[in-house]
């Protein structure tokens, strides 16, 4: 943590000193990957990194960072079928599948984006989904995505 003194000019007073604590803005620090895999479709390829798996009040929030690889050209389909494709993304814990939660209108609580642009190296996409959480005695799970092999042994953090 860094302390910076900021001098301000006020209409009445000549100068007023203030001390502010500067912290990195949220989102600028790169989260450590818990589990890493690869995604590919034709000439498009990306690294898929699970950056979070938090369980809170029966909800499991999973966050991903998808980064296109060098020489990647094209798009990676996230949902093969826009209407039923959401069911192709789910969590497996033990012998049970846990699907994305749905809002009051019946829409799954995962991004609607169907494709990720992977033209050129280093393009980043962030993804987050909310699922029914497995029981609290379950400490790890697998994430099944239609464009990647399953991401296994993802540790769960309880909040």
PDB file of C-alpha atoms in Angstrom:
ATOM      1  CA  UNK A   1       0.000   0.000   0.000  1.00  0.00           C
ATOM      2  CA  UNK A   2       1.343   3.404  -0.950  1.00  0.00           C
ATOM      3  CA  UNK A   3       0.483   6.727   0.696  1.00  0.00           C
ATOM      4  CA  UNK A   4       0.428   9.820  -1.485  1.00  0.00           C
ATOM      5  CA  UNK A   5       0.031  13.424  -0.346  1.00  0.00           C
ATOM      6  CA  UNK A   6      -2.244  15.427  -2.607  1.00  0.00           C
ATOM      7  CA  UNK A   7      -2.186  19.256  -2.520  1.00  0.00           C
ATOM      8  CA  UNK A   8      -5.367  21.068  -3.548  1.00  0.00           C
ATOM      9  CA  UNK A   9      -6.053  24.746  -4.131  1.00  0.00           C
ATOM     10  CA  UNK A  10      -9.190  26.019  -2.446  1.00  0.00           C
ATOM     11  CA  UNK A  11     -10.765  29.424  -3.164  1.00  0.00           C
ATOM     12  CA  UNK A  12     -10.491  30.564   0.466  1.00  0.00           C
ATOM     13  CA  UNK A  13      -7.442  28.721   1.724  1.00  0.00           C
ATOM     14  CA  UNK A  14      -4.146  28.825  -0.085  1.00  0.00           C
ATOM     15  CA  UNK A  15      -3.550  25.073   0.043  1.00  0.00           C
ATOM     16  CA  UNK A  16      -5.160  22.201   1.832  1.00  0.00           C
ATOM     17  CA  UNK A  17      -3.234  18.991   2.321  1.00  0.00           C
ATOM     18  CA  UNK A  18      -5.013  15.684   2.035  1.00  0.00           C
ATOM     19  CA  UNK A  19      -3.699  12.173   2.334  1.00  0.00           C
ATOM     20  CA  UNK A  20      -5.108   9.439   0.148  1.00  0.00           C
ATOM     21  CA  UNK A  21      -4.379   5.753   0.152  1.00  0.00           C
ATOM     22  CA  UNK A  22      -3.915   4.419  -3.336  1.00  0.00           C
ATOM     23  CA  UNK A  23      -4.870   0.776  -3.988  1.00  0.00           C
ATOM     24  CA  UNK A  24      -4.855  -1.003  -7.329  1.00  0.00           C
ATOM     25  CA  UNK A  25      -8.241  -0.774  -8.986  1.00  0.00           C
ATOM     26  CA  UNK A  26     -10.268  -3.998  -8.905  1.00  0.00           C
ATOM     27  CA  UNK A  27      -9.798  -6.104 -12.018  1.00  0.00           C
ATOM     28  CA  UNK A  28      -6.306  -4.856 -12.852  1.00  0.00           C
ATOM     29  CA  UNK A  29      -4.503  -7.517 -10.871  1.00  0.00           C
ATOM     30  CA  UNK A  30      -4.524 -10.727 -12.851  1.00  0.00           C
ATOM     31  CA  UNK A  31      -6.165 -13.544 -10.919  1.00  0.00           C
ATOM     32  CA  UNK A  32      -4.224 -16.781 -10.577  1.00  0.00           C
ATOM     33  CA  UNK A  33      -5.620 -19.642 -12.617  1.00  0.00           C
ATOM     34  CA  UNK A  34      -6.976 -22.484 -10.474  1.00  0.00           C
ATOM     35  CA  UNK A  35      -7.135 -24.858 -13.451  1.00  0.00           C
ATOM     36  CA  UNK A  36      -6.067 -24.341 -17.070  1.00  0.00           C
ATOM     37  CA  UNK A  37      -7.192 -26.062 -20.267  1.00  0.00           C
ATOM     38  CA  UNK A  38      -7.339 -25.377 -23.987  1.00  0.00           C
ATOM     39  CA  UNK A  39     -10.149 -24.651 -26.382  1.00  0.00           C
ATOM     40  CA  UNK A  40      -9.995 -25.097 -30.124  1.00  0.00           C
ATOM     41  CA  UNK A  41     -12.184 -24.999 -33.183  1.00  0.00           C
ATOM     42  CA  UNK A  42     -10.500 -25.308 -36.563  1.00  0.00           C
ATOM     43  CA  UNK A  43      -7.759 -22.667 -36.706  1.00  0.00           C
ATOM     44  CA  UNK A  44      -8.983 -20.848 -33.579  1.00  0.00           C
ATOM     45  CA  UNK A  45      -7.328 -21.755 -30.265  1.00  0.00           C
ATOM     46  CA  UNK A  46      -7.340 -20.313 -26.765  1.00  0.00           C
ATOM     47  CA  UNK A  47      -6.234 -20.988 -23.228  1.00  0.00           C
ATOM     48  CA  UNK A  48      -9.140 -21.431 -20.806  1.00  0.00           C
ATOM     49  CA  UNK A  49      -8.322 -20.516 -17.202  1.00  0.00           C
ATOM     50  CA  UNK A  50     -10.663 -21.022 -14.258  1.00  0.00           C
ATOM     51  CA  UNK A  51      -9.980 -17.979 -12.071  1.00  0.00           C
ATOM     52  CA  UNK A  52     -12.656 -18.481  -9.434  1.00  0.00           C
ATOM     53  CA  UNK A  53     -15.082 -21.019  -7.973  1.00  0.00           C
ATOM     54  CA  UNK A  54     -16.936 -19.502  -5.036  1.00  0.00           C
ATOM     55  CA  UNK A  55     -19.808 -21.140  -3.154  1.00  0.00           C
ATOM     56  CA  UNK A  56     -22.148 -18.855  -1.225  1.00  0.00           C
ATOM     57  CA  UNK A  57     -25.689 -19.598   0.002  1.00  0.00           C
ATOM     58  CA  UNK A  58     -26.215 -22.548  -2.350  1.00  0.00           C
ATOM     59  CA  UNK A  59     -24.844 -20.761  -5.418  1.00  0.00           C
ATOM     60  CA  UNK A  60     -21.568 -21.646  -7.142  1.00  0.00           C
ATOM     61  CA  UNK A  61     -20.091 -18.760  -9.148  1.00  0.00           C
ATOM     62  CA  UNK A  62     -17.478 -19.852 -11.688  1.00  0.00           C
ATOM     63  CA  UNK A  63     -15.248 -17.327 -13.479  1.00  0.00           C
ATOM     64  CA  UNK A  64     -13.105 -17.957 -16.539  1.00  0.00           C
ATOM     65  CA  UNK A  65     -10.499 -16.062 -18.501  1.00  0.00           C
ATOM     66  CA  UNK A  66     -10.224 -17.116 -22.156  1.00  0.00           C
ATOM     67  CA  UNK A  67      -7.096 -15.925 -23.976  1.00  0.00           C
ATOM     68  CA  UNK A  68      -6.464 -16.530 -27.686  1.00  0.00           C
ATOM     69  CA  UNK A  69      -3.202 -18.292 -28.550  1.00  0.00           C
ATOM     70  CA  UNK A  70      -0.542 -17.235 -31.115  1.00  0.00           C
ATOM     71  CA  UNK A  71      -1.501 -17.789 -34.761  1.00  0.00           C
ATOM     72  CA  UNK A  72      -5.133 -18.246 -33.796  1.00  0.00           C
ATOM     73  CA  UNK A  73      -7.584 -17.347 -36.545  1.00  0.00           C
ATOM     74  CA  UNK A  74     -11.329 -17.472 -36.221  1.00  0.00           C
ATOM     75  CA  UNK A  75     -13.953 -17.768 -33.536  1.00  0.00           C
ATOM     76  CA  UNK A  76     -14.496 -20.365 -30.850  1.00  0.00           C
ATOM     77  CA  UNK A  77     -18.139 -21.401 -30.478  1.00  0.00           C
ATOM     78  CA  UNK A  78     -19.170 -21.301 -26.852  1.00  0.00           C
ATOM     79  CA  UNK A  79     -22.650 -22.736 -27.302  1.00  0.00           C
ATOM     80  CA  UNK A  80     -23.151 -25.064 -30.253  1.00  0.00           C
ATOM     81  CA  UNK A  81     -26.900 -24.415 -30.323  1.00  0.00           C
ATOM     82  CA  UNK A  82     -28.058 -21.019 -29.058  1.00  0.00           C
ATOM     83  CA  UNK A  83     -31.420 -22.311 -27.814  1.00  0.00           C
ATOM     84  CA  UNK A  84     -30.316 -25.516 -26.099  1.00  0.00           C
ATOM     85  CA  UNK A  85     -26.591 -24.758 -25.891  1.00  0.00           C
ATOM     86  CA  UNK A  86     -26.785 -23.502 -22.324  1.00  0.00           C
ATOM     87  CA  UNK A  87     -27.359 -27.062 -21.178  1.00  0.00           C
ATOM     88  CA  UNK A  88     -23.986 -27.991 -22.699  1.00  0.00           C
ATOM     89  CA  UNK A  89     -22.292 -25.991 -19.907  1.00  0.00           C
ATOM     90  CA  UNK A  90     -22.564 -27.609 -16.489  1.00  0.00           C
ATOM     91  CA  UNK A  91     -20.743 -28.573 -13.314  1.00  0.00           C
ATOM     92  CA  UNK A  92     -20.115 -32.190 -12.309  1.00  0.00           C
ATOM     93  CA  UNK A  93     -19.516 -33.068  -8.662  1.00  0.00           C
ATOM     94  CA  UNK A  94     -19.564 -36.704  -7.634  1.00  0.00           C
ATOM     95  CA  UNK A  95     -22.175 -38.412  -9.787  1.00  0.00           C
ATOM     96  CA  UNK A  96     -24.409 -35.336 -10.237  1.00  0.00           C
ATOM     97  CA  UNK A  97     -24.704 -32.609 -12.859  1.00  0.00           C
ATOM     98  CA  UNK A  98     -25.469 -29.037 -11.780  1.00  0.00           C
ATOM     99  CA  UNK A  99     -26.832 -26.739 -14.463  1.00  0.00           C
ATOM    100  CA  UNK A 100     -26.786 -22.952 -14.681  1.00  0.00           C
ATOM    101  CA  UNK A 101     -29.309 -21.174 -12.491  1.00  0.00           C
ATOM    102  CA  UNK A 102     -32.097 -19.284 -14.266  1.00  0.00           C
ATOM    103  CA  UNK A 103     -33.541 -15.843 -13.623  1.00  0.00           C
ATOM    104  CA  UNK A 104     -37.238 -15.031 -13.165  1.00  0.00           C
ATOM    105  CA  UNK A 105     -37.690 -14.971 -16.959  1.00  0.00           C
ATOM    106  CA  UNK A 106     -36.144 -18.432 -17.381  1.00  0.00           C
ATOM    107  CA  UNK A 107     -32.836 -17.206 -18.852  1.00  0.00           C
ATOM    108  CA  UNK A 108     -29.705 -19.036 -17.644  1.00  0.00           C
ATOM    109  CA  UNK A 109     -27.304 -17.012 -15.502  1.00  0.00           C
ATOM    110  CA  UNK A 110     -24.400 -17.494 -17.895  1.00  0.00           C
ATOM    111  CA  UNK A 111     -23.352 -15.159 -20.735  1.00  0.00           C
ATOM    112  CA  UNK A 112     -25.487 -15.210 -23.851  1.00  0.00           C
ATOM    113  CA  UNK A 113     -22.502 -14.651 -26.134  1.00  0.00           C
ATOM    114  CA  UNK A 114     -22.283 -17.609 -28.502  1.00  0.00           C
ATOM    115  CA  UNK A 115     -18.767 -17.060 -29.927  1.00  0.00           C
ATOM    116  CA  UNK A 116     -15.416 -15.732 -28.739  1.00  0.00           C
ATOM    117  CA  UNK A 117     -13.249 -13.870 -31.235  1.00  0.00           C
ATOM    118  CA  UNK A 118      -9.853 -15.561 -31.266  1.00  0.00           C
ATOM    119  CA  UNK A 119      -8.167 -13.719 -34.179  1.00  0.00           C
ATOM    120  CA  UNK A 120      -4.558 -13.163 -33.096  1.00  0.00           C
ATOM    121  CA  UNK A 121      -2.719 -13.751 -29.856  1.00  0.00           C
ATOM    122  CA  UNK A 122      -3.710 -12.338 -26.510  1.00  0.00           C
ATOM    123  CA  UNK A 123      -7.377 -11.458 -27.012  1.00  0.00           C
ATOM    124  CA  UNK A 124      -9.017 -11.792 -23.614  1.00  0.00           C
ATOM    125  CA  UNK A 125     -12.565 -12.655 -22.743  1.00  0.00           C
ATOM    126  CA  UNK A 126     -13.974 -12.914 -19.249  1.00  0.00           C
ATOM    127  CA  UNK A 127     -16.834 -15.268 -18.502  1.00  0.00           C
ATOM    128  CA  UNK A 128     -18.844 -15.940 -15.340  1.00  0.00           C
ATOM    129  CA  UNK A 129     -21.694 -18.317 -14.649  1.00  0.00           C
ATOM    130  CA  UNK A 130     -23.879 -19.109 -11.648  1.00  0.00           C
ATOM    131  CA  UNK A 131     -24.795 -22.716 -10.921  1.00  0.00           C
ATOM    132  CA  UNK A 132     -26.606 -24.631  -8.227  1.00  0.00           C
ATOM    133  CA  UNK A 133     -23.827 -25.390  -5.735  1.00  0.00           C
ATOM    134  CA  UNK A 134     -22.946 -28.940  -4.803  1.00  0.00           C
ATOM    135  CA  UNK A 135     -23.247 -29.827  -1.079  1.00  0.00           C
ATOM    136  CA  UNK A 136     -20.737 -28.189   1.280  1.00  0.00           C
ATOM    137  CA  UNK A 137     -18.847 -31.455   1.793  1.00  0.00           C
ATOM    138  CA  UNK A 138     -17.859 -31.366  -1.909  1.00  0.00           C
ATOM    139  CA  UNK A 139     -14.551 -29.499  -2.193  1.00  0.00           C
ATOM    140  CA  UNK A 140     -13.833 -29.768  -5.956  1.00  0.00           C
ATOM    141  CA  UNK A 141     -15.742 -30.206  -9.223  1.00  0.00           C
ATOM    142  CA  UNK A 142     -15.373 -30.467 -12.996  1.00  0.00           C
ATOM    143  CA  UNK A 143     -16.636 -27.856 -15.443  1.00  0.00           C
ATOM    144  CA  UNK A 144     -17.937 -29.159 -18.771  1.00  0.00           C
ATOM    145  CA  UNK A 145     -17.770 -26.751 -21.713  1.00  0.00           C
ATOM    146  CA  UNK A 146     -18.781 -27.595 -25.297  1.00  0.00           C
ATOM    147  CA  UNK A 147     -15.534 -26.288 -26.832  1.00  0.00           C
ATOM    148  CA  UNK A 148     -13.009 -27.812 -24.434  1.00  0.00           C
ATOM    149  CA  UNK A 149     -12.248 -31.037 -22.662  1.00  0.00           C
ATOM    150  CA  UNK A 150     -13.619 -30.994 -19.085  1.00  0.00           C
ATOM    151  CA  UNK A 151     -11.720 -28.829 -16.612  1.00  0.00           C
ATOM    152  CA  UNK A 152     -11.225 -31.148 -13.639  1.00  0.00           C
ATOM    153  CA  UNK A 153     -10.410 -30.826  -9.940  1.00  0.00           C
ATOM    154  CA  UNK A 154     -11.440 -27.189  -9.623  1.00  0.00           C
ATOM    155  CA  UNK A 155     -11.241 -26.310  -5.912  1.00  0.00           C
ATOM    156  CA  UNK A 156     -14.248 -24.578  -4.343  1.00  0.00           C
ATOM    157  CA  UNK A 157     -13.838 -21.591  -2.018  1.00  0.00           C
ATOM    158  CA  UNK A 158     -16.642 -21.159   0.497  1.00  0.00           C
ATOM    159  CA  UNK A 159     -17.719 -17.587   1.264  1.00  0.00           C
TER     160      UNK A 159
END
